[in-house]
Short mmCIF file of N, CA and C in Angstrom, two decimals:
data_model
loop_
_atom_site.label_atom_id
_atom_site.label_comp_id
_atom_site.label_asym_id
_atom_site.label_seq_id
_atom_site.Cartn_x
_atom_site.Cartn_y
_atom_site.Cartn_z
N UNK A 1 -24.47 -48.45 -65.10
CA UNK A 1 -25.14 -47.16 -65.10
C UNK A 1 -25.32 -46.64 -66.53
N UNK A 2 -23.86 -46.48 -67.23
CA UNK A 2 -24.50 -46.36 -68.85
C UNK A 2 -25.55 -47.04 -69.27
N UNK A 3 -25.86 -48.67 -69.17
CA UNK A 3 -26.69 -49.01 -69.72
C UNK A 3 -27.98 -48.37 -69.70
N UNK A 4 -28.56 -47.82 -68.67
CA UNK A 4 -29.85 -47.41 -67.60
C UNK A 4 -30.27 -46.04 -68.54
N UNK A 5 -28.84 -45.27 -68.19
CA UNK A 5 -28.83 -44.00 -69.68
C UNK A 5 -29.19 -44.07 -71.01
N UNK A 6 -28.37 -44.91 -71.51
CA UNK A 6 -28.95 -45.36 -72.89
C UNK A 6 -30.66 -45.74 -73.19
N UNK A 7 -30.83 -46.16 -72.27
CA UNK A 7 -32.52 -46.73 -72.60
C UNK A 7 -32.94 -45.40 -72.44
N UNK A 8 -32.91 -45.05 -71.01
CA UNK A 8 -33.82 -43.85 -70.83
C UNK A 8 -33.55 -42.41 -72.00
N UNK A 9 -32.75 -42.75 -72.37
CA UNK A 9 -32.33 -41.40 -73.82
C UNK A 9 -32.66 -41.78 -75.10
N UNK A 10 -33.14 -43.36 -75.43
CA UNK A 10 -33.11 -43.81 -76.32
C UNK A 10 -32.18 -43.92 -77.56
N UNK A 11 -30.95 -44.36 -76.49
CA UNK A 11 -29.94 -45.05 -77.59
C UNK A 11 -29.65 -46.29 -77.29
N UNK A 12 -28.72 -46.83 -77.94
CA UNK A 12 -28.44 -48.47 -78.47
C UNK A 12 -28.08 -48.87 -77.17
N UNK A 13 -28.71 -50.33 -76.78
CA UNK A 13 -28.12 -51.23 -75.39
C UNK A 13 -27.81 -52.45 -75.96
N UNK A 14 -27.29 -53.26 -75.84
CA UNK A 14 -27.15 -54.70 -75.04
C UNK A 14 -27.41 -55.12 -73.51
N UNK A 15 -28.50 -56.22 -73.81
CA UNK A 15 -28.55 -56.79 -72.60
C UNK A 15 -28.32 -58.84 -73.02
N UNK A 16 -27.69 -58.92 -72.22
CA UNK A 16 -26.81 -60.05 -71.94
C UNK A 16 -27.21 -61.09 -70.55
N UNK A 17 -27.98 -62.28 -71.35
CA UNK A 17 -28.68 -63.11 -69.99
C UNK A 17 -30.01 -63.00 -70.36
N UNK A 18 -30.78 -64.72 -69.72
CA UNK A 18 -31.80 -64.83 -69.76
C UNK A 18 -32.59 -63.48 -69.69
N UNK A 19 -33.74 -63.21 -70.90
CA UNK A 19 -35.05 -61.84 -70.22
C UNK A 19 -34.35 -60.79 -70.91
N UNK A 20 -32.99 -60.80 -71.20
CA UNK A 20 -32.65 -59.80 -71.62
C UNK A 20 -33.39 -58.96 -72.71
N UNK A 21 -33.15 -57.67 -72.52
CA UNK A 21 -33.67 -57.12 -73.98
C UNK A 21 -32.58 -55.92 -74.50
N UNK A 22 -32.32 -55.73 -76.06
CA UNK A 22 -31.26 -55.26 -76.86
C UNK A 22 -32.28 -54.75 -77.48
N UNK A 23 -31.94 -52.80 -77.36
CA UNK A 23 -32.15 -52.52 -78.97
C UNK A 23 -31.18 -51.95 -79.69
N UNK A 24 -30.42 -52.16 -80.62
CA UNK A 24 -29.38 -51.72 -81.86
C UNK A 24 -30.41 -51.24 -82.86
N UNK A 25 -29.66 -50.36 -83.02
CA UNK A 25 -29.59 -49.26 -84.61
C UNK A 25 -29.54 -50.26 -85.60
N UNK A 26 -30.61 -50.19 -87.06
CA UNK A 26 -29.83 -51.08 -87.98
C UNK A 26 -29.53 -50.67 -88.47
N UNK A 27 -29.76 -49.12 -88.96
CA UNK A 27 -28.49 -47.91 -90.02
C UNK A 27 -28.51 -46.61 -89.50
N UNK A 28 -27.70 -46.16 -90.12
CA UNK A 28 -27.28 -44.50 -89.86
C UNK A 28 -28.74 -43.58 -89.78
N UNK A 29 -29.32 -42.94 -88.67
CA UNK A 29 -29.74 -42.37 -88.66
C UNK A 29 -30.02 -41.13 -89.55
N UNK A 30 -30.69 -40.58 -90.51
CA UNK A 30 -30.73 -39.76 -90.92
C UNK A 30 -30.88 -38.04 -90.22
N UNK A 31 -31.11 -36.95 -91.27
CA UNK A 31 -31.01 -36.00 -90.82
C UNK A 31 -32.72 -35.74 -89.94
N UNK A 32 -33.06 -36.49 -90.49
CA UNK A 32 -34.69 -36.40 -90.37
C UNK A 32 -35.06 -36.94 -88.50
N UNK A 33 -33.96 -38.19 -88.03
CA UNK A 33 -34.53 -38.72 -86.63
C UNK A 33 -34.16 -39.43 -86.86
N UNK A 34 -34.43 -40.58 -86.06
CA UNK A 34 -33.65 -42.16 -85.53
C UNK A 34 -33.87 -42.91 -86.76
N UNK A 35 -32.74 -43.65 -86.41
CA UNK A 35 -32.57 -45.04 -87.62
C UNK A 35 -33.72 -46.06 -86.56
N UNK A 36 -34.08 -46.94 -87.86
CA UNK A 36 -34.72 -48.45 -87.63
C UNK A 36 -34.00 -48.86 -86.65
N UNK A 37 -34.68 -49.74 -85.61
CA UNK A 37 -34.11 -50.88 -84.45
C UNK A 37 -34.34 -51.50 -84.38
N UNK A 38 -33.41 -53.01 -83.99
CA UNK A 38 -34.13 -53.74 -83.90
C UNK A 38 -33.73 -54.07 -82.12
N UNK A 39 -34.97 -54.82 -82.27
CA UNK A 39 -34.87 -55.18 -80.52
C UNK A 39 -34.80 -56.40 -80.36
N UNK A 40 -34.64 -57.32 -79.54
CA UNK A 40 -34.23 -58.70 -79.11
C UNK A 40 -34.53 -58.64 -77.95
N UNK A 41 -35.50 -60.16 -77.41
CA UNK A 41 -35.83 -60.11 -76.29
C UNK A 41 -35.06 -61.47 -75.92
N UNK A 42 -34.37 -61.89 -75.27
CA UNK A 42 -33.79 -63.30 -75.30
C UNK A 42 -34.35 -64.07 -74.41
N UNK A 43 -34.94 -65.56 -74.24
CA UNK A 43 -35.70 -66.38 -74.05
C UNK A 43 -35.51 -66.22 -72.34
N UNK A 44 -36.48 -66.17 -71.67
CA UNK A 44 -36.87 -65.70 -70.59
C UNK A 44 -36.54 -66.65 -69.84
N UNK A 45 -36.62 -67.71 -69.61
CA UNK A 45 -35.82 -68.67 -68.80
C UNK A 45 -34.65 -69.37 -68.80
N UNK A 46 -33.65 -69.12 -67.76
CA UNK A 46 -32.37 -69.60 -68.06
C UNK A 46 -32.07 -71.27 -68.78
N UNK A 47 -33.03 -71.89 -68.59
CA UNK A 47 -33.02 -73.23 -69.26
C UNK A 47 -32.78 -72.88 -70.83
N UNK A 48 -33.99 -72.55 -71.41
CA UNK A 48 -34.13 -71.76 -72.58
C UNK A 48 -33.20 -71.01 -73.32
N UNK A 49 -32.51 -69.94 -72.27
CA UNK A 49 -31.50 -69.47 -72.88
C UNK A 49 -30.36 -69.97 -73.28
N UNK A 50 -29.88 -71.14 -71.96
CA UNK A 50 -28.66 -72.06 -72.05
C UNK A 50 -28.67 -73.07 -72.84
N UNK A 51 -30.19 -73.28 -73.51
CA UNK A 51 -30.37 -74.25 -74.75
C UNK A 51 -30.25 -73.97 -76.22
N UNK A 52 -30.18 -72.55 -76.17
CA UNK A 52 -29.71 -71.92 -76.86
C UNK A 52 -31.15 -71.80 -77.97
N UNK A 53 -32.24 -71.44 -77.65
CA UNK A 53 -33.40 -70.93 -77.40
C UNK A 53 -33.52 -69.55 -78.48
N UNK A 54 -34.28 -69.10 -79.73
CA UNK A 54 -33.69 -67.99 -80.45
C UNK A 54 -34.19 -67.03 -79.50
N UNK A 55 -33.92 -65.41 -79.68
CA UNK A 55 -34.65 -64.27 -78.92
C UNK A 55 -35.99 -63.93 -80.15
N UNK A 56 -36.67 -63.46 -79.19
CA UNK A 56 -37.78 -62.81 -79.84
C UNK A 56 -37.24 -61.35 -80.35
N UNK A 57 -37.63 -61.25 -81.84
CA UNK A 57 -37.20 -60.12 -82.82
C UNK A 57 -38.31 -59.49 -83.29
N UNK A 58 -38.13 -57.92 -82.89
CA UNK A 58 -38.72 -56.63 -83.66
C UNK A 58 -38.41 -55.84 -84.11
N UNK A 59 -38.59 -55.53 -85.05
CA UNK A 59 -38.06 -54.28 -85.90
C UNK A 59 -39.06 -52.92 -85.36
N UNK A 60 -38.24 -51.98 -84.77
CA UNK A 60 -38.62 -50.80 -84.37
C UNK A 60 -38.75 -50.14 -85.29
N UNK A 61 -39.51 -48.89 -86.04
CA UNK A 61 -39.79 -48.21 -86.99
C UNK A 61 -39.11 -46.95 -86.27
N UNK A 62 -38.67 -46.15 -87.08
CA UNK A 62 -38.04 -44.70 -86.59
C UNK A 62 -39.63 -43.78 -86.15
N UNK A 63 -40.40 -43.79 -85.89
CA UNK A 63 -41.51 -43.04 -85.17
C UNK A 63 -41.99 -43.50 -84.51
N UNK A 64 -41.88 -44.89 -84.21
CA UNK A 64 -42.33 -45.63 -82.65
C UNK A 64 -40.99 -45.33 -82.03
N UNK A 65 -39.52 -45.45 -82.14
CA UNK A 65 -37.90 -45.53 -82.14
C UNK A 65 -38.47 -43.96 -80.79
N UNK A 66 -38.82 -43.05 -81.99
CA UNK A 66 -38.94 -41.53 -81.48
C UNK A 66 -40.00 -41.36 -80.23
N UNK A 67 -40.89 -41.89 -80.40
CA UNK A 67 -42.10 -41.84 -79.56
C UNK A 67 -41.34 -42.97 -78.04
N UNK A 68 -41.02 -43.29 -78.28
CA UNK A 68 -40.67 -44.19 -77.00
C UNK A 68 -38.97 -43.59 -76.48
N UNK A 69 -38.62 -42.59 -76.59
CA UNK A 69 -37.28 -42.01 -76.63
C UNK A 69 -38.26 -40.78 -75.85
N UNK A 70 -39.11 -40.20 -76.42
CA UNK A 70 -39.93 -39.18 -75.50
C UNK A 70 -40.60 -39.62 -74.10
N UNK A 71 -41.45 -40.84 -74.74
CA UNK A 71 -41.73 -41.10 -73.13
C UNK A 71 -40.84 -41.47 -72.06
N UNK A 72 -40.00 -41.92 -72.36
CA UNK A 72 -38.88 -42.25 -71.70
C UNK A 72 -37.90 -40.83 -70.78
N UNK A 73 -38.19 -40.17 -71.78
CA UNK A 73 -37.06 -38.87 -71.48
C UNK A 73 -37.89 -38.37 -70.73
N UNK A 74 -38.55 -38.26 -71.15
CA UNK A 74 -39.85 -37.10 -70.12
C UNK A 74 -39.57 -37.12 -68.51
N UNK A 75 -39.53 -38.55 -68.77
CA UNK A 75 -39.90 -39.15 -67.18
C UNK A 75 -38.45 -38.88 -66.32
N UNK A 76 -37.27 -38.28 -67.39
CA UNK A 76 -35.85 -37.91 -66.39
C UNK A 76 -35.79 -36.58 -65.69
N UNK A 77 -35.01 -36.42 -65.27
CA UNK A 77 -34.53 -34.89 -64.78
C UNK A 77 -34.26 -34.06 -65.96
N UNK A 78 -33.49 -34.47 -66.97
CA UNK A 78 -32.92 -33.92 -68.20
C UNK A 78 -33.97 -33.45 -69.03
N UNK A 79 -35.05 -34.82 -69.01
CA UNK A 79 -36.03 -34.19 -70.25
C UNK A 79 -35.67 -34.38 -71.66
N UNK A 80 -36.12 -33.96 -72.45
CA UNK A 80 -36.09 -34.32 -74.04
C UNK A 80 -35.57 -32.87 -74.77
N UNK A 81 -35.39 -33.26 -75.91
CA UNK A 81 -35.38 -32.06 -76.99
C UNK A 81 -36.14 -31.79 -77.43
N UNK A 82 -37.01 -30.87 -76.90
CA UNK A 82 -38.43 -30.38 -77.41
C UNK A 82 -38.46 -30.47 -79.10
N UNK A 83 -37.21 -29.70 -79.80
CA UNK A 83 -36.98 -30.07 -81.76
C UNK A 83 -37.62 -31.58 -81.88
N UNK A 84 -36.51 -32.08 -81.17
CA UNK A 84 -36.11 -33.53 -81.50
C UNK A 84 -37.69 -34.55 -81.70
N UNK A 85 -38.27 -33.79 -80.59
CA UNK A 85 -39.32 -35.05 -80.21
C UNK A 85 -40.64 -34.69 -80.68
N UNK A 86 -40.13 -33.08 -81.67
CA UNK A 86 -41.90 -32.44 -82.42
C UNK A 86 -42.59 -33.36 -82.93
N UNK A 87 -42.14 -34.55 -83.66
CA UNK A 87 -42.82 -34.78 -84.69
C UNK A 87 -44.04 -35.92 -83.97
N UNK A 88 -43.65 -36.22 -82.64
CA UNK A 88 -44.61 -37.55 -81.86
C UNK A 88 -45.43 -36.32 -81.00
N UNK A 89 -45.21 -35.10 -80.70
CA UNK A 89 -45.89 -34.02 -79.73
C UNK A 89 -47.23 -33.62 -80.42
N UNK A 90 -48.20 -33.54 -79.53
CA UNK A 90 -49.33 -32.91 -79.88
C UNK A 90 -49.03 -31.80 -79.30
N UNK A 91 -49.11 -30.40 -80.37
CA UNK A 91 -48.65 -29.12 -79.83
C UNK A 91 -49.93 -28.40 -78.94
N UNK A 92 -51.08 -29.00 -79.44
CA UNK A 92 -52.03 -27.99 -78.33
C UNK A 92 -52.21 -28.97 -77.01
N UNK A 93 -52.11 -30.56 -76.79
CA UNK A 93 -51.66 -30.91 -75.52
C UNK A 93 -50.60 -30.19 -74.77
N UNK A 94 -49.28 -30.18 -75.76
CA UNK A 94 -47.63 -29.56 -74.96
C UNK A 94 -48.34 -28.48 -74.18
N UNK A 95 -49.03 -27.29 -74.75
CA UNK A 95 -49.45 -26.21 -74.43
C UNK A 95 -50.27 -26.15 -73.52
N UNK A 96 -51.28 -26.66 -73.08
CA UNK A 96 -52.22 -26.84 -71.89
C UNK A 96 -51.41 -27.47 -70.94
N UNK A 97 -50.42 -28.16 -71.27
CA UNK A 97 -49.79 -29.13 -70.15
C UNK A 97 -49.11 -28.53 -69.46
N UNK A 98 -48.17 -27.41 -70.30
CA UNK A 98 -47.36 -26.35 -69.38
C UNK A 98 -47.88 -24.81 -68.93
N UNK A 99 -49.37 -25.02 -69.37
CA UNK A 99 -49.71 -23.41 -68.33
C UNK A 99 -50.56 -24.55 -67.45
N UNK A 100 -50.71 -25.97 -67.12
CA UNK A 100 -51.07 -26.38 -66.18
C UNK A 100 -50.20 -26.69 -65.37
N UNK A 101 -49.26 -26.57 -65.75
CA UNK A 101 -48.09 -26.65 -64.74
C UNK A 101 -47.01 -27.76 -64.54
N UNK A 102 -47.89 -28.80 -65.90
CA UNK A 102 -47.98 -30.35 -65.48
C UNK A 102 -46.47 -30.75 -66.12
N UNK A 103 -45.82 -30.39 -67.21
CA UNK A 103 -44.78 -30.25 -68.05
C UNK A 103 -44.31 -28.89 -67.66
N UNK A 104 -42.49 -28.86 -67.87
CA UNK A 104 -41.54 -27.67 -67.73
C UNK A 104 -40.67 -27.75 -69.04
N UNK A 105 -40.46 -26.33 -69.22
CA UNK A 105 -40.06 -26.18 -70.44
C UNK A 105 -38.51 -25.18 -69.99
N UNK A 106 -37.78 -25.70 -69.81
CA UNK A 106 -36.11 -25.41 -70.00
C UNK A 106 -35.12 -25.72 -70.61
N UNK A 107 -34.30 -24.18 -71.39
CA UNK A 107 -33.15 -24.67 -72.28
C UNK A 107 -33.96 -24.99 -73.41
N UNK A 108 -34.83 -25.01 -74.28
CA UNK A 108 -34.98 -26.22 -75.28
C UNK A 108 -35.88 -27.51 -74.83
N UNK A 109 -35.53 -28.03 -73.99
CA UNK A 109 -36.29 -29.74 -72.92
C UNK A 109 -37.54 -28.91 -72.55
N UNK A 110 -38.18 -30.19 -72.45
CA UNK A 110 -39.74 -30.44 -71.78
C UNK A 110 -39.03 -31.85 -71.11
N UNK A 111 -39.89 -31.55 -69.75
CA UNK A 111 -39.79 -32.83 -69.01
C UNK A 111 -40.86 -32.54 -67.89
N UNK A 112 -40.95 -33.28 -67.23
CA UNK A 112 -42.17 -33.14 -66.30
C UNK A 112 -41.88 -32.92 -65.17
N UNK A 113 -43.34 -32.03 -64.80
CA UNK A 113 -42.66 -31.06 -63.56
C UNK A 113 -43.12 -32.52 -62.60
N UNK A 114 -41.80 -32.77 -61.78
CA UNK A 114 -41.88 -33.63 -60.89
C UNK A 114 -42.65 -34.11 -59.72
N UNK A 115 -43.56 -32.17 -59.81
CA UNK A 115 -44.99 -32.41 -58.70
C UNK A 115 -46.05 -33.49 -59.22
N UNK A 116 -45.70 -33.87 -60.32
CA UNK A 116 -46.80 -34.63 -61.60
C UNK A 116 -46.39 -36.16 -61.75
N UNK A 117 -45.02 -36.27 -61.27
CA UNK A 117 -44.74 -38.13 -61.80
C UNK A 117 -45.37 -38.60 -61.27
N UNK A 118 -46.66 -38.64 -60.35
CA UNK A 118 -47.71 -39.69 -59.92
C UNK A 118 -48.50 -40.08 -61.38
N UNK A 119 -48.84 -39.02 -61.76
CA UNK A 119 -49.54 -39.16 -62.98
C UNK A 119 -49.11 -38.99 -64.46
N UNK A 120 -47.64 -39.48 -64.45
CA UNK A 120 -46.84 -39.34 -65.74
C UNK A 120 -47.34 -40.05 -66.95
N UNK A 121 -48.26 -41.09 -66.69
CA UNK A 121 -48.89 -41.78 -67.60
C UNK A 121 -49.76 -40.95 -68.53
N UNK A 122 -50.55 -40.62 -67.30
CA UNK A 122 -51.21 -39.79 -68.16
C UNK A 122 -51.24 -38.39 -68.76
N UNK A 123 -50.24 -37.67 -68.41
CA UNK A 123 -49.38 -36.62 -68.72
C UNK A 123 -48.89 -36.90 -70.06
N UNK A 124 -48.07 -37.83 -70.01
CA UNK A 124 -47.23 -38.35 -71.51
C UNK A 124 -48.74 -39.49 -72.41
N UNK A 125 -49.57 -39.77 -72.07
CA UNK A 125 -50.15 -40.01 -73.33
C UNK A 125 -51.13 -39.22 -73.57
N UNK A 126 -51.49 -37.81 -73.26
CA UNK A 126 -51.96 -36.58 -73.29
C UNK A 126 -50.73 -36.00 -74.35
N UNK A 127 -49.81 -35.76 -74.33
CA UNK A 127 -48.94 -35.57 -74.65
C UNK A 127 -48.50 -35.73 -76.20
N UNK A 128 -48.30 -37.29 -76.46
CA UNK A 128 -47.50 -37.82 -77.04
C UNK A 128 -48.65 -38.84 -78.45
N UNK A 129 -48.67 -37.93 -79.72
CA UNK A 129 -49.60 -38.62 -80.38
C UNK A 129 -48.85 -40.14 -80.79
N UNK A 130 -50.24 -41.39 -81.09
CA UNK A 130 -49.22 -42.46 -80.73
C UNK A 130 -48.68 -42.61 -82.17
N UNK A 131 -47.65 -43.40 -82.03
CA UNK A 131 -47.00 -43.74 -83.19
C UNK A 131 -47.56 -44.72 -84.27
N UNK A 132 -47.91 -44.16 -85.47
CA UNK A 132 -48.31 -45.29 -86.48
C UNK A 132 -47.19 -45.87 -87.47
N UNK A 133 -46.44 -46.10 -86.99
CA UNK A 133 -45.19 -46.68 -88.07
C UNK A 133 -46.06 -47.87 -89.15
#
């Protein structure tokens, strides 16, 4: 169950076994937002993996890191840190989205009003300018 959390909040996982995918921090986050990640996808078939097969490696940039920590959050009950996640938000989307009803704004969080997860896709890339790392 932690693991499931971690993704959807966008912090550090291990995944362990063929398909798996890992993303780790590669330094201390600054005051500014997320540290660099890297991610690991490990070789998709158990043959592969047990052959000892390398994983496929990406380096996450801290504003794709951020942008994919929003879409992610959005889509929970909890929601995001509206601070946290300014810098990937288009503020006059946020704003049409929540006198449409389509996004809720509590505490601090934006997350989506749940009458809307049919169309969360397009809610969050209305939303969410994309990341140019």
């Amino acid at each position: 169950c932690r693991h499931n959390q971690a993704y959807w909040r966008g912090e550090d996982y291990l995944g362990i076994g063929a398909s798996a995918v890992s993303t780790v921090s590669m330094d201390e986050p600054g005051a500014g937002g997320p540290a660099c990640a890297e991610r690991r996808v490990n070789p998709r078939s158990v043959a592969g993996y047990l052959a000892g097969d390398p994983p496929e490696i990406e380096v996450v940039m801290p504003r794709t890191r951020l942008w994919e920590k929003a879409m992610l959050g959005l889509r929970t009950s909890e929601g995001v840190d509206e601070e946290e996640v300014r810098p990937v938000v288009d503020e006059e989307a946020r704003d049409r989205l929540l006198r449409q009803g389509c996004l809720q704004r509590h505490c601090g969080k934006l997350r989506l009003n749940p009458g809307f997860l049919d169309i969360s896709n397009t809610v969050i890339g209305a939303l969410l300018a994309p990341p140019e790392d």
